[in-house]
Amino acid sequence: MSRFDKHPKLTREQAGHIRHFHNLASLPDGEWPHIGSQEPGQEWDTAYRYQIATMAYAAGAAHYHPLPLMRGIFKELMLKQINKMLRRESGVRVDPDLKELRKPWADPVCKENIMYSGHLLLMISLYTMLFADNRFDKQDSIVFNWNPLFWGRGPERFSYTRLSLQQTIIKGMERENWLGVCCEPNLVFIVCNQFPLIAIRYNDATDKSHTLPTILLKYQAAWAQKNGFVGTNGLFKAFVMRRHDQAVDADDISHTAWAIAFMPWNQDFVKSLYASTGSGFLQRCGDRINLNPQALANKIRELVKTENAESAAEETLHKARTLVQGQPMMNRPYMSPTFGYVAQWMSEVGDKGDLEALLRHADRFLRPRWESGGLFYARCDVNWNEDGDFTGGEAYTGNARIGYARLNVRDGQKMMWDEPWEKEEVEGRPWVDGFGLESGVDCLRGTWDGERRDVGLRVNKLPEGMWGVCIDGELTRVVEAMEQEFLVLDIEVSGEVVDVVVIKV
């Protein structure tokens, strides 16, 4: 057994996802290949903002869990992702109950729109926590430029910092009696408000403050008055209509799975819902797990409730298919990125075998593609084949969510919630510098895999003393590290994986 085996090592697929994130983030501004959403106005669940944010969360998870020493790689990647998030291509908010148009505003975070501002705050707070970099605390560090060419009231500029953005969101929660901030006007979604809660937790760790506990108590109390998060059908409530003071039940697994994947403050509760949440929607087919259409899934759940049927039984599936024959498979204009939501949910609170079975289905039916060293899953608008196998693919799942699920670890968000990195820890930890993803080299476990070349690596902040450099299990040199110095390693890499480790001797 190699001494390296106890250290986590990325698979080819995991490295491919990170490479794909880099490929997309490195494109010139305004170019969005493979990332186009189904709805042209960025109003649907597959909008740019969700894809960019999820790729950033995946990069953050990969850095925190398997690759904490590879600061240089992930810092540059996440900065590029944040810069993409600050572009004007953001969502449109519509209120169907309005009798007349409201006076418009161009600032995308000043009120409502938590599905953008909450993700942006988490991206920035996660970056600050992981890299102890305070650049987003400076004046004009977060700037929104509203400058359409042929309409509007002329160029407008809105400036925030990390904490002023957080305070804006907190004020929005207070306006809605702590149920959360609205996404669209009048609608407060459970899922969209989980991301700013995580961000506030990270900012408390960064700033040694205690902002979250009071907010979380008020948030829980507000939802307790609505009889909690779970609706009458066992799924999370979709949203609350504020003016009507009415909670609306969800009719499919999508937002329930998404919310649970990012609810680390309530982990024991959401884990207890795992089996019941997937009932009807997920079907084990040999060594893989298939996603059933919404109408079929709800009919299976109905049979379980009314006839005490077994949700996983073949006879239940066949009976439900007969009963829903001729009905539309979904009741929305576009397919939600449900498969990706489920993958993220399984990666956080599910059984490892279930996630592997779901990813097996993805690799067989969702068209994996490799491009410039990056892995993604191609779009397909045929959501189920004649045999009932899920085949649909949209950009959100293909670019971001499957990659996140592969890179996350079980309880990954919970670990980051419980033990966010503090500034002193980050600044005192050894780290590798001197190359990035732009070099064409992928990092697996302190290994670099690419075309044959010499790569100069720099290990910073090694404690004073004698250190040995091992390559492929053999001690090749011993060097002395002095305070405030760094160790430079010249490593030749090729198509073969090279194991490099620096150990105290």
Coordinates of C-alpha atoms in Angstrom, one line a residue:
M1 CA 0.0 0.0 0.0
S2 CA 1.4 3.4 -1.0
R3 CA 1.9 6.1 1.6
F4 CA -0.2 8.3 -0.7
D5 CA -3.3 6.1 -0.5
K6 CA -4.7 7.7 2.6
H7 CA -4.8 11.1 0.9
P8 CA -7.8 11.8 -1.3
K9 CA -7.1 11.8 -5.0
L10 CA -9.3 13.1 -7.7
T11 CA -10.6 10.8 -10.4
R12 CA -10.2 11.6 -14.1
E13 CA -13.8 12.7 -14.1
Q14 CA -13.5 15.0 -11.1
A15 CA -10.4 16.7 -12.6
G16 CA -12.4 17.0 -15.9
H17 CA -15.2 18.9 -14.2
I18 CA -12.7 21.4 -12.7
R19 CA -11.1 21.8 -16.0
H20 CA -14.5 22.5 -17.6
F21 CA -15.2 25.1 -15.0
H22 CA -11.9 26.8 -15.9
N23 CA -12.6 26.6 -19.6
L24 CA -15.9 28.4 -19.2
A25 CA -14.7 31.0 -16.7
S26 CA -11.7 31.8 -18.9
L27 CA -13.7 32.7 -22.0
P28 CA -13.9 36.3 -23.1
D29 CA -16.8 38.2 -21.5
G30 CA -20.0 37.8 -23.4
E31 CA -19.1 34.3 -24.7
W32 CA -21.3 31.6 -23.2
P33 CA -20.8 28.3 -25.1
H34 CA -22.5 25.3 -23.6
I35 CA -24.0 27.5 -20.9
G36 CA -27.1 29.0 -22.7
S37 CA -30.3 28.5 -20.6
Q38 CA -33.6 27.2 -22.0
E39 CA -35.4 30.5 -21.4
P40 CA -33.8 33.5 -23.2
G41 CA -34.6 36.1 -20.5
Q42 CA -32.6 34.2 -17.8
E43 CA -35.9 33.7 -15.8
W44 CA -35.7 29.9 -15.5
D45 CA -33.9 27.6 -13.1
T46 CA -31.1 27.1 -15.6
A47 CA -30.1 30.8 -15.8
Y48 CA -26.4 31.8 -16.0
R49 CA -26.4 32.9 -12.3
Y50 CA -27.2 29.5 -11.1
Q51 CA -24.7 27.7 -13.3
I52 CA -21.9 30.1 -12.4
A53 CA -22.6 30.0 -8.6
T54 CA -22.8 26.2 -8.5
M55 CA -19.5 25.9 -10.4
A56 CA -18.0 28.2 -7.8
Y57 CA -19.4 26.1 -4.9
A58 CA -18.0 23.0 -6.6
A59 CA -14.6 24.6 -6.9
G60 CA -14.8 25.7 -3.2
A61 CA -15.7 22.2 -2.1
A62 CA -12.9 20.7 -4.1
H63 CA -10.4 23.1 -2.5
Y64 CA -11.7 22.6 1.1
H65 CA -12.0 18.8 1.0
P66 CA -9.5 17.0 -1.3
L67 CA -7.1 19.8 -2.3
P68 CA -6.6 22.3 0.5
L69 CA -3.0 23.0 -0.4
M70 CA -3.8 24.0 -4.0
R71 CA -4.7 27.6 -3.2
G72 CA -3.3 29.2 -6.3
I73 CA -5.4 27.0 -8.6
F74 CA -8.8 27.6 -6.9
K75 CA -8.2 31.3 -6.0
E76 CA -7.8 32.3 -9.6
L77 CA -10.7 30.1 -10.7
M78 CA -13.1 31.5 -8.2
L79 CA -12.1 35.1 -9.0
K80 CA -12.9 34.5 -12.6
Q81 CA -16.3 33.0 -11.7
I82 CA -17.1 36.0 -9.4
N83 CA -16.3 38.4 -12.3
K84 CA -18.6 36.5 -14.6
M85 CA -21.4 36.7 -11.9
L86 CA -21.0 40.5 -11.8
R87 CA -21.9 40.9 -15.5
R88 CA -25.3 42.4 -16.4
E89 CA -26.7 39.1 -17.8
S90 CA -29.0 38.6 -14.8
G91 CA -32.6 37.5 -14.3
V92 CA -35.9 39.5 -14.9
R93 CA -38.4 39.7 -12.1
V94 CA -42.1 39.6 -12.9
D95 CA -45.2 39.9 -10.6
P96 CA -48.3 38.4 -12.3
D97 CA -50.7 40.1 -9.8
L98 CA -49.6 43.6 -10.5
K99 CA -52.3 45.9 -11.9
E100 CA -49.8 48.4 -13.2
L101 CA -46.1 48.4 -13.7
R102 CA -44.0 49.3 -10.7
K103 CA -41.3 52.0 -10.9
P104 CA -38.3 50.1 -12.1
W105 CA -34.9 50.0 -10.5
A106 CA -31.6 48.9 -12.0
D107 CA -29.7 47.8 -8.8
P108 CA -29.9 44.0 -9.0
V109 CA -29.4 43.4 -5.2
C110 CA -31.1 46.3 -3.4
K111 CA -34.4 44.4 -2.9
E112 CA -35.9 41.1 -3.9
N113 CA -33.9 39.0 -6.5
I114 CA -32.4 36.9 -3.7
M115 CA -31.8 34.2 -6.3
Y116 CA -29.0 36.5 -7.6
S117 CA -27.9 38.5 -4.5
G118 CA -27.8 35.4 -2.2
H119 CA -25.7 33.4 -4.6
L120 CA -23.3 36.4 -5.2
L121 CA -22.9 36.9 -1.4
L122 CA -22.1 33.2 -0.9
M123 CA -19.6 33.2 -3.7
I124 CA -17.8 36.2 -2.3
S125 CA -18.0 35.0 1.3
L126 CA -16.8 31.6 0.4
Y127 CA -13.9 33.1 -1.5
T128 CA -13.0 35.3 1.4
M129 CA -13.2 32.4 3.9
L130 CA -11.1 30.0 1.8
F131 CA -8.3 32.4 0.8
A132 CA -8.3 35.0 3.6
D133 CA -8.4 37.7 0.9
N134 CA -10.2 40.9 1.9
R135 CA -10.4 42.5 -1.6
F136 CA -14.2 42.5 -1.4
D137 CA -14.1 44.5 1.7
K138 CA -12.7 47.5 -0.1
Q139 CA -14.8 50.4 -1.5
D140 CA -16.0 49.7 -5.0
S141 CA -14.9 46.1 -4.9
I142 CA -18.4 44.9 -5.9
V143 CA -19.8 47.1 -8.7
F144 CA -22.8 46.7 -10.9
N145 CA -22.8 48.8 -14.0
W146 CA -26.2 49.2 -15.6
N147 CA -25.4 50.6 -19.1
P148 CA -27.8 49.4 -21.8
L149 CA -27.0 51.2 -25.1
F150 CA -30.4 52.2 -26.5
W151 CA -32.8 52.3 -23.5
G152 CA -32.9 53.1 -19.8
R153 CA -32.0 56.4 -18.0
G154 CA -28.4 56.4 -18.9
P155 CA -25.5 54.6 -17.2
E156 CA -26.0 53.8 -13.5
R157 CA -23.4 52.4 -11.1
F158 CA -24.1 50.6 -7.8
S159 CA -21.3 49.8 -5.4
Y160 CA -21.1 47.4 -2.5
T161 CA -18.7 45.6 -0.2
R162 CA -19.0 42.1 1.2
L163 CA -20.6 43.3 4.4
S164 CA -22.8 46.0 2.8
L165 CA -24.2 43.4 0.5
Q166 CA -24.8 41.1 3.5
Q167 CA -26.6 44.0 5.4
T168 CA -28.8 44.7 2.4
I169 CA -29.9 41.1 2.4
I170 CA -30.5 41.0 6.1
K171 CA -32.7 44.1 5.8
G172 CA -34.7 42.3 3.0
M173 CA -35.3 39.4 5.4
E174 CA -36.5 41.7 8.1
R175 CA -38.9 43.4 5.6
E176 CA -40.5 40.0 5.0
N177 CA -40.8 39.2 8.7
W178 CA -37.8 36.9 8.6
L179 CA -39.3 34.3 6.2
G180 CA -36.5 35.2 3.8
V181 CA -36.1 37.7 0.9
C182 CA -38.3 37.5 -2.2
C183 CA -37.0 36.1 -5.4
E184 CA -39.7 37.3 -7.8
P185 CA -42.0 40.0 -6.3
N186 CA -44.4 38.5 -3.7
L187 CA -42.7 35.1 -3.7
V188 CA -40.3 33.9 -1.0
F189 CA -38.7 30.5 -1.9
I190 CA -37.1 28.3 0.8
V191 CA -34.2 27.2 -1.4
C192 CA -33.0 30.7 -2.5
N193 CA -32.6 31.8 1.1
Q194 CA -30.3 29.0 2.2
F195 CA -27.3 30.5 0.3
P196 CA -27.2 33.8 2.1
L197 CA -27.5 31.9 5.5
I198 CA -24.4 29.9 4.6
A199 CA -22.7 33.1 3.6
I200 CA -23.4 34.9 6.9
R201 CA -22.0 31.9 8.7
Y202 CA -18.7 32.1 6.7
N203 CA -18.6 35.9 7.3
D204 CA -19.1 35.4 11.1
A205 CA -16.0 33.1 11.0
T206 CA -14.0 35.6 8.9
D207 CA -14.9 38.6 11.0
K208 CA -15.2 36.8 14.4
S209 CA -18.7 38.2 14.6
H210 CA -22.0 36.6 15.8
T211 CA -24.6 37.8 13.3
L212 CA -26.1 34.5 12.2
P213 CA -27.5 33.0 15.5
T214 CA -30.1 35.7 16.0
I215 CA -31.1 35.7 12.3
L216 CA -31.4 31.9 12.3
L217 CA -33.7 31.9 15.3
K218 CA -36.0 34.5 13.7
Y219 CA -35.9 32.5 10.4
Q220 CA -36.9 29.3 12.1
A221 CA -39.6 31.0 14.2
A222 CA -41.1 32.6 11.0
W223 CA -41.3 29.3 9.3
A224 CA -42.7 27.6 12.4
Q225 CA -45.7 29.9 12.1
K226 CA -46.2 28.5 8.6
N227 CA -46.2 24.9 10.1
G228 CA -42.6 24.3 9.0
F229 CA -40.9 23.7 5.7
V230 CA -42.6 20.5 4.7
G231 CA -45.9 20.5 2.9
T232 CA -48.8 18.2 3.0
N233 CA -47.3 15.9 0.4
G234 CA -44.0 15.3 2.2
L235 CA -42.0 17.7 0.0
F236 CA -40.7 21.1 0.9
K237 CA -43.2 23.9 0.3
A238 CA -42.3 25.7 -2.9
F239 CA -42.7 29.2 -1.7
V240 CA -44.8 31.6 0.3
M241 CA -47.0 34.3 -1.4
R242 CA -46.4 37.2 0.9
R243 CA -49.4 39.4 0.1
H244 CA -51.7 36.4 0.2
D245 CA -49.9 35.0 3.3
Q246 CA -50.1 31.6 1.8
A247 CA -47.6 28.8 1.5
V248 CA -47.8 26.7 -1.7
D249 CA -46.8 23.0 -1.8
A250 CA -44.3 21.8 -4.4
D251 CA -45.4 19.1 -6.8
D252 CA -42.0 17.6 -7.7
I253 CA -38.7 16.9 -6.0
S254 CA -36.6 19.6 -7.6
H255 CA -36.5 22.4 -5.1
T256 CA -36.7 20.0 -2.1
A257 CA -33.6 18.3 -3.2
W258 CA -31.9 21.6 -4.0
A259 CA -32.7 23.1 -0.6
I260 CA -31.7 20.0 1.3
A261 CA -28.3 20.0 -0.4
F262 CA -27.6 23.4 1.1
M263 CA -29.2 23.3 4.5
P264 CA -26.3 22.4 6.7
W265 CA -27.7 24.2 9.7
N266 CA -30.6 21.7 9.7
Q267 CA -28.7 18.5 8.7
D268 CA -30.3 16.0 11.1
F269 CA -33.8 17.0 10.1
V270 CA -33.2 16.9 6.3
K271 CA -31.4 13.6 6.5
S272 CA -34.5 12.1 8.2
L273 CA -36.4 13.0 5.0
Y274 CA -34.1 11.2 2.6
A275 CA -36.1 8.0 1.9
S276 CA -39.5 9.7 1.8
T277 CA -38.3 12.5 -0.5
G278 CA -37.1 10.2 -3.3
S279 CA -40.1 8.0 -3.2
G280 CA -41.7 7.8 -6.6
F281 CA -39.3 10.2 -8.3
L282 CA -36.4 7.8 -8.2
Q283 CA -36.4 4.2 -9.6
R284 CA -33.6 1.7 -9.2
C285 CA -33.0 -0.1 -12.4
G286 CA -30.3 -2.7 -11.9
D287 CA -27.0 -0.9 -11.1
R288 CA -28.4 2.6 -11.8
I289 CA -31.1 5.0 -10.6
N290 CA -33.5 6.5 -13.0
L291 CA -35.5 9.7 -12.7
N292 CA -39.3 9.3 -13.2
P293 CA -41.5 12.0 -14.8
Q294 CA -43.3 14.3 -12.4
A295 CA -46.8 12.9 -13.2
L296 CA -45.7 9.3 -12.8
A297 CA -43.8 10.0 -9.6
N298 CA -46.8 11.7 -8.0
K299 CA -49.0 8.8 -9.0
I300 CA -46.6 6.3 -7.4
R301 CA -46.6 8.5 -4.2
E302 CA -50.4 8.5 -4.3
L303 CA -50.6 4.7 -4.6
V304 CA -48.2 4.4 -1.7
K305 CA -50.4 6.6 0.4
T306 CA -53.8 5.3 -0.6
E307 CA -53.1 1.6 -1.3
N308 CA -50.1 1.0 0.8
A309 CA -48.2 0.1 -2.3
E310 CA -44.4 -0.4 -2.3
S311 CA -42.9 2.6 -4.2
A312 CA -39.9 0.6 -5.5
A313 CA -42.0 -2.4 -6.7
E314 CA -42.2 -3.1 -10.5
E315 CA -46.0 -3.6 -10.2
T316 CA -46.4 -0.2 -8.6
L317 CA -44.5 1.4 -11.5
H318 CA -46.5 -0.5 -14.1
K319 CA -49.8 0.4 -12.5
A320 CA -48.9 4.1 -12.1
R321 CA -47.8 4.2 -15.8
T322 CA -51.2 2.9 -16.9
L323 CA -53.0 5.4 -14.7
V324 CA -51.1 8.4 -16.1
Q325 CA -51.0 7.3 -19.7
G326 CA -51.7 10.2 -22.0
Q327 CA -51.0 12.8 -19.4
P328 CA -48.2 15.4 -19.9
M329 CA -44.9 14.3 -18.3
M330 CA -44.5 17.7 -16.6
N331 CA -46.6 20.9 -16.1
R332 CA -43.9 23.5 -16.7
P333 CA -42.8 25.2 -19.9
Y334 CA -39.3 23.9 -19.5
M335 CA -37.7 20.9 -17.8
S336 CA -36.2 21.8 -14.4
P337 CA -32.6 20.7 -13.8
T338 CA -34.1 18.0 -11.5
F339 CA -31.5 15.3 -12.2
G340 CA -28.8 17.8 -11.1
Y341 CA -30.7 18.8 -8.0
V342 CA -31.0 15.1 -7.0
A343 CA -27.3 14.5 -7.6
Q344 CA -26.3 17.4 -5.3
W345 CA -28.8 16.2 -2.7
M346 CA -27.4 12.7 -2.8
S347 CA -23.8 14.0 -2.6
E348 CA -24.6 15.8 0.7
V349 CA -27.0 13.6 2.7
G350 CA -27.5 10.5 0.7
D351 CA -26.0 7.0 0.5
K352 CA -22.8 6.8 -1.5
G353 CA -24.1 3.8 -3.4
D354 CA -27.2 5.8 -4.5
L355 CA -25.0 8.7 -5.8
E356 CA -22.8 6.2 -7.7
A357 CA -25.9 4.6 -9.2
L358 CA -27.3 8.0 -10.3
L359 CA -24.0 9.0 -11.9
R360 CA -23.9 5.6 -13.7
H361 CA -27.2 6.6 -15.2
A362 CA -25.7 9.9 -16.2
D363 CA -22.7 8.3 -17.9
R364 CA -25.0 6.0 -19.9
F365 CA -27.9 8.2 -20.9
L366 CA -26.9 11.9 -20.5
R367 CA -24.1 12.1 -23.2
P368 CA -20.8 12.9 -21.4
R369 CA -18.5 15.0 -23.5
W370 CA -14.8 15.8 -23.2
E371 CA -13.6 19.2 -24.6
S372 CA -10.2 20.8 -24.1
G373 CA -9.7 18.4 -21.2
G374 CA -13.0 19.3 -19.5
L375 CA -16.0 17.1 -18.8
F376 CA -19.6 18.1 -19.2
Y377 CA -22.9 16.5 -20.2
A378 CA -24.5 17.7 -23.5
R379 CA -27.9 19.2 -23.9
C380 CA -30.9 17.1 -25.0
D381 CA -34.5 18.2 -25.2
V382 CA -35.9 14.7 -25.3
N383 CA -36.4 14.1 -21.6
W384 CA -37.4 10.4 -21.6
N385 CA -36.9 7.7 -24.2
E386 CA -39.5 5.1 -25.1
D387 CA -38.3 2.8 -22.3
G388 CA -38.9 5.5 -19.6
D389 CA -35.1 6.2 -19.2
F390 CA -34.4 9.8 -18.3
T391 CA -32.4 11.3 -21.2
G392 CA -32.9 15.0 -20.8
G393 CA -30.0 17.4 -20.5
E394 CA -29.8 21.1 -19.9
A395 CA -26.8 23.3 -19.3
Y396 CA -27.2 23.7 -15.6
T397 CA -27.0 19.9 -14.8
G398 CA -24.4 19.3 -17.6
N399 CA -22.0 22.1 -16.7
A400 CA -22.3 22.4 -13.0
R401 CA -24.5 20.1 -10.9
I402 CA -23.1 16.7 -11.8
G403 CA -19.6 18.2 -11.4
Y404 CA -20.6 19.5 -8.0
A405 CA -22.0 16.1 -6.9
R406 CA -18.8 14.4 -8.0
L407 CA -16.5 16.9 -6.2
N408 CA -18.5 17.2 -3.0
V409 CA -18.2 14.7 -0.1
R410 CA -20.9 13.3 2.1
D411 CA -21.8 16.0 4.7
G412 CA -19.5 18.3 2.7
Q413 CA -21.5 21.5 3.3
K414 CA -22.0 20.5 6.9
M415 CA -18.3 20.2 7.4
M416 CA -17.7 23.6 5.9
W417 CA -20.5 25.0 8.1
D418 CA -19.1 23.5 11.3
E419 CA -15.5 24.3 10.6
P420 CA -15.0 27.2 8.2
W421 CA -11.4 28.2 7.8
E422 CA -10.3 31.2 9.8
K423 CA -7.9 33.8 8.6
E424 CA -5.0 32.6 10.9
E425 CA -5.4 29.0 9.8
V426 CA -5.3 30.0 6.1
E427 CA -2.3 32.3 6.5
G428 CA -0.4 29.7 8.5
R429 CA -0.9 26.7 6.2
P430 CA 1.6 25.6 3.6
W431 CA 0.3 25.9 0.1
V432 CA 1.4 25.3 -3.5
D433 CA 1.9 28.1 -5.9
G434 CA 3.6 28.7 -9.3
F435 CA 1.1 27.2 -11.7
G436 CA -2.6 27.3 -12.4
L437 CA -5.2 25.6 -14.6
E438 CA -4.1 27.9 -17.5
S439 CA -0.9 25.8 -17.7
G440 CA -3.0 22.9 -19.0
V441 CA -1.9 20.8 -16.0
D442 CA -4.5 19.2 -13.7
C443 CA -4.0 18.6 -10.0
L444 CA -5.3 15.3 -8.6
R445 CA -3.6 14.9 -5.2
G446 CA -0.4 16.9 -5.4
T447 CA 0.0 15.2 -8.8
W448 CA 0.1 16.9 -12.2
D449 CA -1.0 15.3 -15.4
G450 CA -0.5 16.9 -18.8
E451 CA 1.7 17.0 -21.8
R452 CA 5.3 16.4 -21.2
R453 CA 6.9 19.5 -19.7
D454 CA 8.8 20.9 -16.7
V455 CA 6.6 22.6 -14.2
G456 CA 8.0 24.8 -11.4
L457 CA 6.1 24.3 -8.2
R458 CA 6.4 26.5 -5.2
V459 CA 5.5 25.3 -1.7
N460 CA 5.0 28.4 0.6
K461 CA 5.1 28.7 4.4
L462 CA 6.7 25.4 5.2
P463 CA 7.7 25.3 8.9
E464 CA 11.5 25.6 9.5
G465 CA 13.4 22.3 9.4
M466 CA 14.5 19.6 7.0
W467 CA 12.1 18.4 4.4
G468 CA 12.3 15.5 2.0
V469 CA 10.9 15.5 -1.5
C470 CA 9.5 12.2 -2.7
I471 CA 8.6 11.5 -6.3
D472 CA 6.7 8.3 -7.1
G473 CA 7.5 7.0 -3.6
E474 CA 11.2 7.6 -3.8
L475 CA 13.1 10.2 -1.8
T476 CA 14.9 12.4 -4.3
R477 CA 16.3 15.2 -2.2
V478 CA 16.4 16.7 1.2
V479 CA 16.3 20.4 1.7
E480 CA 16.2 22.9 4.6
A481 CA 13.3 25.2 4.9
M482 CA 14.0 28.6 6.5
E483 CA 11.5 31.0 7.9
Q484 CA 9.7 33.2 5.2
E485 CA 11.3 31.1 2.4
F486 CA 9.6 28.9 -0.1
L487 CA 10.6 25.5 -1.6
V488 CA 10.8 25.4 -5.4
L489 CA 10.3 22.0 -7.1
D490 CA 11.1 21.3 -10.7
I491 CA 8.9 18.4 -11.7
E492 CA 8.8 16.8 -15.1
V493 CA 5.3 15.6 -15.9
S494 CA 3.9 13.6 -18.8
G495 CA 0.8 11.6 -19.6
E496 CA 1.6 9.4 -16.6
V497 CA 0.5 10.4 -13.2
V498 CA 3.4 11.5 -11.0
D499 CA 3.1 11.4 -7.2
V500 CA 4.9 14.3 -5.4
V501 CA 5.0 14.7 -1.6
V502 CA 7.0 17.0 0.7
I503 CA 7.5 15.4 4.1
K504 CA 9.3 16.4 7.3
V505 CA 12.4 14.4 8.0

